[in-house]
């Protein structure tokens, strides 16, 4: 599945390269980024990154006709610390225009959630108003991960570096990541397990901002991950499927976070 998504993204890169100069100029002229990572540090509570997405390979159609600007404004009004906007089109039904609409509609920091493989996509994200970008370790060789993270920093953006296992966490930290997302979804089976997040969280240094990703559905889930020491959770499908996404979000906001207990990684955890 991941290889298919990455192949689709690669097909769109030549068109972006043809616009490289335009996108880089627009990125430099865009309003200053709002601090994404900084917004996730809420003393004593778990911040919520509320996500807009219309469909996904694992969930199928979710909210195919949703308006990104309207939804993200409602998220911000309901207490989201930040929002995430899916911009990948072929598999998630998103577009860069959704990111632009979200930026125009709400004042909280915005993450461009997509499969970034090339620096020109970072420029495109900043030009569209993104305050942060997602970098997936499994999709990037170490030199390219460092390059994209440096490109984001050069624009004043944060990079949320996503990992799925211990080896990927080591790669993220070696690349200098200070904002790490642990995805509890097994990319082979698409099942989610919070135990994966809890096990890896113990190995995340204190100075790194930690995000728990995938499978969060209710306040108990947020509190469970908060007890593991995550600073924020990223929630998408559960909110987008709700009759009232803003009301569903409001139930998740303000849940307690405990200081993580750092212990050696358990043998065999991955």
Coordinates of C-alpha atoms in Angstrom, one line a residue:
X1 CA 0.0 0.0 0.0
X2 CA 2.7 2.5 1.0
X3 CA 4.7 1.7 -2.2
X4 CA 1.6 2.4 -4.3
X5 CA 1.0 5.8 -2.5
X6 CA 4.6 6.8 -2.9
X7 CA 4.5 5.8 -6.6
X8 CA 1.5 8.1 -7.1
X9 CA 3.3 11.0 -5.4
X10 CA 6.4 10.5 -7.5
X11 CA 4.3 10.8 -10.6
X12 CA 3.3 14.3 -9.6
X13 CA 6.8 15.6 -8.9
X14 CA 7.8 16.6 -12.5
X15 CA 4.9 19.1 -12.6
X16 CA 6.0 20.6 -9.3
X17 CA 9.6 20.8 -10.5
X18 CA 8.4 22.9 -13.4
X19 CA 7.0 25.4 -10.9
X20 CA 10.0 25.2 -8.5
X21 CA 11.1 28.8 -8.8
X22 CA 7.5 30.1 -8.4
X23 CA 6.9 27.9 -5.3
X24 CA 10.2 28.8 -3.6
X25 CA 9.5 32.5 -4.1
X26 CA 6.0 32.1 -2.7
X27 CA 7.3 30.2 0.2
X28 CA 9.7 33.0 1.1
X29 CA 6.9 35.6 0.8
X30 CA 4.3 33.7 2.8
X31 CA 3.3 35.0 6.3
X32 CA 5.6 33.8 9.0
X33 CA 4.9 30.2 10.3
X34 CA 2.9 29.8 13.5
X35 CA 4.7 27.6 16.0
X36 CA 3.3 24.1 15.5
X37 CA 5.5 22.2 18.0
X38 CA 5.2 25.0 20.5
X39 CA 1.4 24.7 20.4
X40 CA 1.6 21.1 21.4
X41 CA 3.2 21.8 24.8
X42 CA 0.3 22.3 27.2
X43 CA 1.3 21.9 30.8
X44 CA -0.5 18.9 32.4
X45 CA -2.7 18.1 29.5
X46 CA -2.6 16.3 26.1
X47 CA -3.0 18.7 23.1
X48 CA -5.1 17.5 20.3
X49 CA -4.2 17.8 16.6
X50 CA -7.5 17.5 14.8
X51 CA -7.3 16.2 11.2
X52 CA -9.3 16.9 8.1
X53 CA -9.4 14.0 5.7
X54 CA -12.1 12.7 3.3
X55 CA -11.0 9.1 3.0
X56 CA -8.2 6.7 3.6
X57 CA -6.9 3.3 2.3
X58 CA -7.8 1.6 5.6
X59 CA -11.1 3.3 6.4
X60 CA -12.4 4.0 2.9
X61 CA -14.8 7.0 2.3
X62 CA -15.1 9.0 5.5
X63 CA -16.5 12.4 4.6
X64 CA -16.1 12.8 0.8
X65 CA -17.8 16.2 0.5
X66 CA -16.4 17.9 3.6
X67 CA -15.2 21.5 3.4
X68 CA -11.7 21.8 4.8
X69 CA -12.0 25.5 5.8
X70 CA -15.3 25.0 7.6
X71 CA -14.2 21.9 9.4
X72 CA -10.8 23.3 10.5
X73 CA -12.4 26.5 11.8
X74 CA -14.8 24.4 13.8
X75 CA -11.9 22.4 15.2
X76 CA -10.0 25.5 16.2
X77 CA -13.1 26.9 17.9
X78 CA -13.6 23.7 19.8
X79 CA -10.1 23.8 21.3
X80 CA -7.8 22.0 18.9
X81 CA -4.1 23.0 19.6
X82 CA -3.4 22.5 15.9
X83 CA -5.0 21.0 12.8
X84 CA -3.7 18.5 10.2
X85 CA -4.8 18.6 6.6
X86 CA -4.5 15.6 4.3
X87 CA -3.4 17.0 0.9
X88 CA -2.7 13.6 -0.9
X89 CA -5.4 13.2 -3.6
X90 CA -5.4 9.7 -5.1
X91 CA -5.8 7.8 -1.8
X92 CA -7.0 10.4 0.7
X93 CA -9.1 12.7 -1.4
X94 CA -7.2 15.8 -0.4
X95 CA -5.6 18.7 -2.2
X96 CA -3.2 21.6 -1.5
X97 CA -6.3 23.8 -1.9
X98 CA -7.6 22.3 1.4
X99 CA -4.5 23.5 3.2
X100 CA -5.0 27.0 1.8
X101 CA -8.7 27.0 2.8
X102 CA -7.7 25.9 6.3
X103 CA -5.1 28.6 6.6
X104 CA -7.6 31.2 5.6
X105 CA -10.3 30.0 8.0
X106 CA -8.5 29.3 11.3
X107 CA -5.7 30.8 13.4
X108 CA -4.1 27.6 14.9
X109 CA -1.0 26.1 13.4
X110 CA -1.5 23.7 10.5
X111 CA 0.3 20.5 9.5
X112 CA 0.5 19.5 5.9
X113 CA 0.0 15.7 6.1
X114 CA 1.2 14.1 2.9
X115 CA 3.9 11.8 1.6
X116 CA 6.8 14.2 1.1
X117 CA 9.7 12.9 -0.9
X118 CA 11.3 16.0 -2.4
X119 CA 12.2 19.5 -1.2
X120 CA 9.9 21.1 -3.8
X121 CA 7.0 19.7 -1.8
X122 CA 8.2 21.5 1.3
X123 CA 8.3 24.7 -0.6
X124 CA 4.8 24.0 -1.9
X125 CA 3.6 23.4 1.7
X126 CA 5.0 26.7 3.0
X127 CA 3.7 28.6 0.0
X128 CA 0.2 27.2 0.8
X129 CA 0.4 28.3 4.4
X130 CA 1.6 25.2 6.3
X131 CA 3.3 25.7 9.6
X132 CA 4.7 22.1 9.7
X133 CA 5.2 19.1 7.4
X134 CA 5.0 15.4 8.0
X135 CA 8.2 13.4 7.2
X136 CA 7.7 9.6 7.3
X137 CA 10.9 7.7 8.1
X138 CA 9.8 4.6 6.3
X139 CA 9.4 6.6 3.1
X140 CA 12.8 8.4 3.2
X141 CA 16.4 7.4 3.1
X142 CA 18.4 9.0 5.9
X143 CA 20.1 11.7 3.7
X144 CA 16.8 12.8 2.2
X145 CA 15.1 12.8 5.7
X146 CA 17.8 15.2 6.9
X147 CA 17.5 17.3 3.7
X148 CA 13.8 17.7 4.0
X149 CA 14.0 18.5 7.7
X150 CA 16.6 21.1 7.0
X151 CA 14.5 22.6 4.3
X152 CA 11.5 22.9 6.6
X153 CA 13.7 24.5 9.3
X154 CA 15.0 27.0 6.7
X155 CA 11.5 28.1 6.1
X156 CA 10.8 28.4 9.8
X157 CA 8.6 25.3 9.8
X158 CA 8.5 22.4 12.2
X159 CA 8.8 18.8 10.9
X160 CA 6.8 16.0 12.5
X161 CA 8.9 13.0 12.0
X162 CA 6.8 9.8 12.0
X163 CA 8.1 6.4 13.1
X164 CA 6.5 3.0 13.5
X165 CA 9.2 1.0 15.3
X166 CA 12.4 1.2 17.3
X167 CA 14.7 1.2 14.3
X168 CA 12.8 4.1 12.8
X169 CA 12.8 6.0 16.1
X170 CA 16.6 5.7 16.2
X171 CA 16.8 7.0 12.6
X172 CA 14.5 10.0 13.5
X173 CA 16.6 10.9 16.5
X174 CA 19.9 10.5 14.6
X175 CA 18.5 13.0 12.0
X176 CA 18.0 15.5 14.8
X177 CA 14.2 15.3 15.1
X178 CA 12.8 17.3 18.0
X179 CA 9.1 16.5 17.1
X180 CA 8.4 12.8 16.8
X181 CA 5.1 11.1 16.0
X182 CA 4.8 7.4 16.9
X183 CA 2.2 5.8 14.7
X184 CA 0.5 2.8 16.3
X185 CA -0.7 1.5 13.0
X186 CA 1.0 -1.6 11.5
X187 CA 1.6 -0.7 7.9
X188 CA 1.5 -4.3 6.9
X189 CA -1.9 -5.1 8.4
X190 CA -3.3 -1.6 9.0
X191 CA -4.3 -2.6 12.5
X192 CA -3.6 -0.2 15.4
X193 CA -2.2 -1.0 18.8
X194 CA -1.5 1.6 21.5
X195 CA 1.0 -0.8 23.1
X196 CA 3.4 0.1 20.2
X197 CA 3.2 3.8 21.2
X198 CA 3.6 3.1 24.9
X199 CA 6.6 0.9 24.4
X200 CA 8.5 3.3 22.1
X201 CA 7.5 6.4 24.2
X202 CA 9.9 5.3 26.9
X203 CA 12.8 5.8 24.6
X204 CA 12.0 9.3 23.4
X205 CA 14.3 11.9 25.1
X206 CA 12.7 14.4 27.4
X207 CA 13.4 17.3 25.2
X208 CA 11.5 15.8 22.2
X209 CA 7.9 16.7 21.7
X210 CA 6.0 13.4 21.3
X211 CA 2.8 12.8 19.3
X212 CA 0.7 9.7 19.4
X213 CA -0.9 8.8 16.0
X214 CA -3.7 6.5 14.7
X215 CA -6.6 4.8 16.4
X216 CA -7.6 7.5 19.0
X217 CA -11.4 7.4 19.3
X218 CA -12.5 8.6 22.7
X219 CA -11.4 10.3 25.9
X220 CA -10.1 7.1 27.4
X221 CA -7.7 6.6 24.5
X222 CA -6.3 10.2 25.0
X223 CA -5.9 9.6 28.7
X224 CA -4.1 6.2 28.1
X225 CA -1.6 7.9 25.8
X226 CA -1.3 10.8 28.1
X227 CA -0.3 8.4 30.8
X228 CA 2.5 7.2 28.5
X229 CA 3.8 10.8 28.3
X230 CA 2.7 11.9 24.8
X231 CA 2.4 15.6 24.5
X232 CA -0.3 15.4 21.8
X233 CA -2.5 13.1 19.9
X234 CA -3.5 13.3 16.2
X235 CA -7.1 12.4 15.6
X236 CA -8.8 12.2 12.2
X237 CA -11.2 9.4 11.3
X238 CA -13.1 9.4 14.6
X239 CA -13.8 13.2 14.3
X240 CA -14.6 13.2 10.6
X241 CA -17.1 10.3 11.1
X242 CA -18.9 12.1 13.9
X243 CA -22.2 13.8 13.3
X244 CA -20.7 16.9 14.9
X245 CA -16.9 16.8 14.6
X246 CA -16.4 19.9 16.8
X247 CA -18.5 18.4 19.6
X248 CA -16.6 15.1 19.3
X249 CA -13.3 17.0 19.5
X250 CA -14.4 19.0 22.6
X251 CA -14.7 15.7 24.5
X252 CA -11.1 14.9 23.8
X253 CA -9.6 18.3 24.8
X254 CA -8.1 18.9 28.2
X255 CA -7.3 15.3 29.1
X256 CA -4.4 14.9 31.6
X257 CA -0.9 14.1 30.6
X258 CA 1.6 12.4 33.0
X259 CA 5.3 12.9 32.9
X260 CA 6.7 9.8 31.1
X261 CA 8.7 7.2 33.0
X262 CA 11.7 6.5 30.8
X263 CA 12.7 2.9 31.0
X264 CA 15.0 0.8 28.8
X265 CA 13.4 -0.6 25.7
X266 CA 11.9 -4.0 26.2
X267 CA 13.7 -6.8 24.4
X268 CA 12.0 -7.6 21.1
X269 CA 9.8 -4.5 20.9
X270 CA 9.6 -3.1 17.4

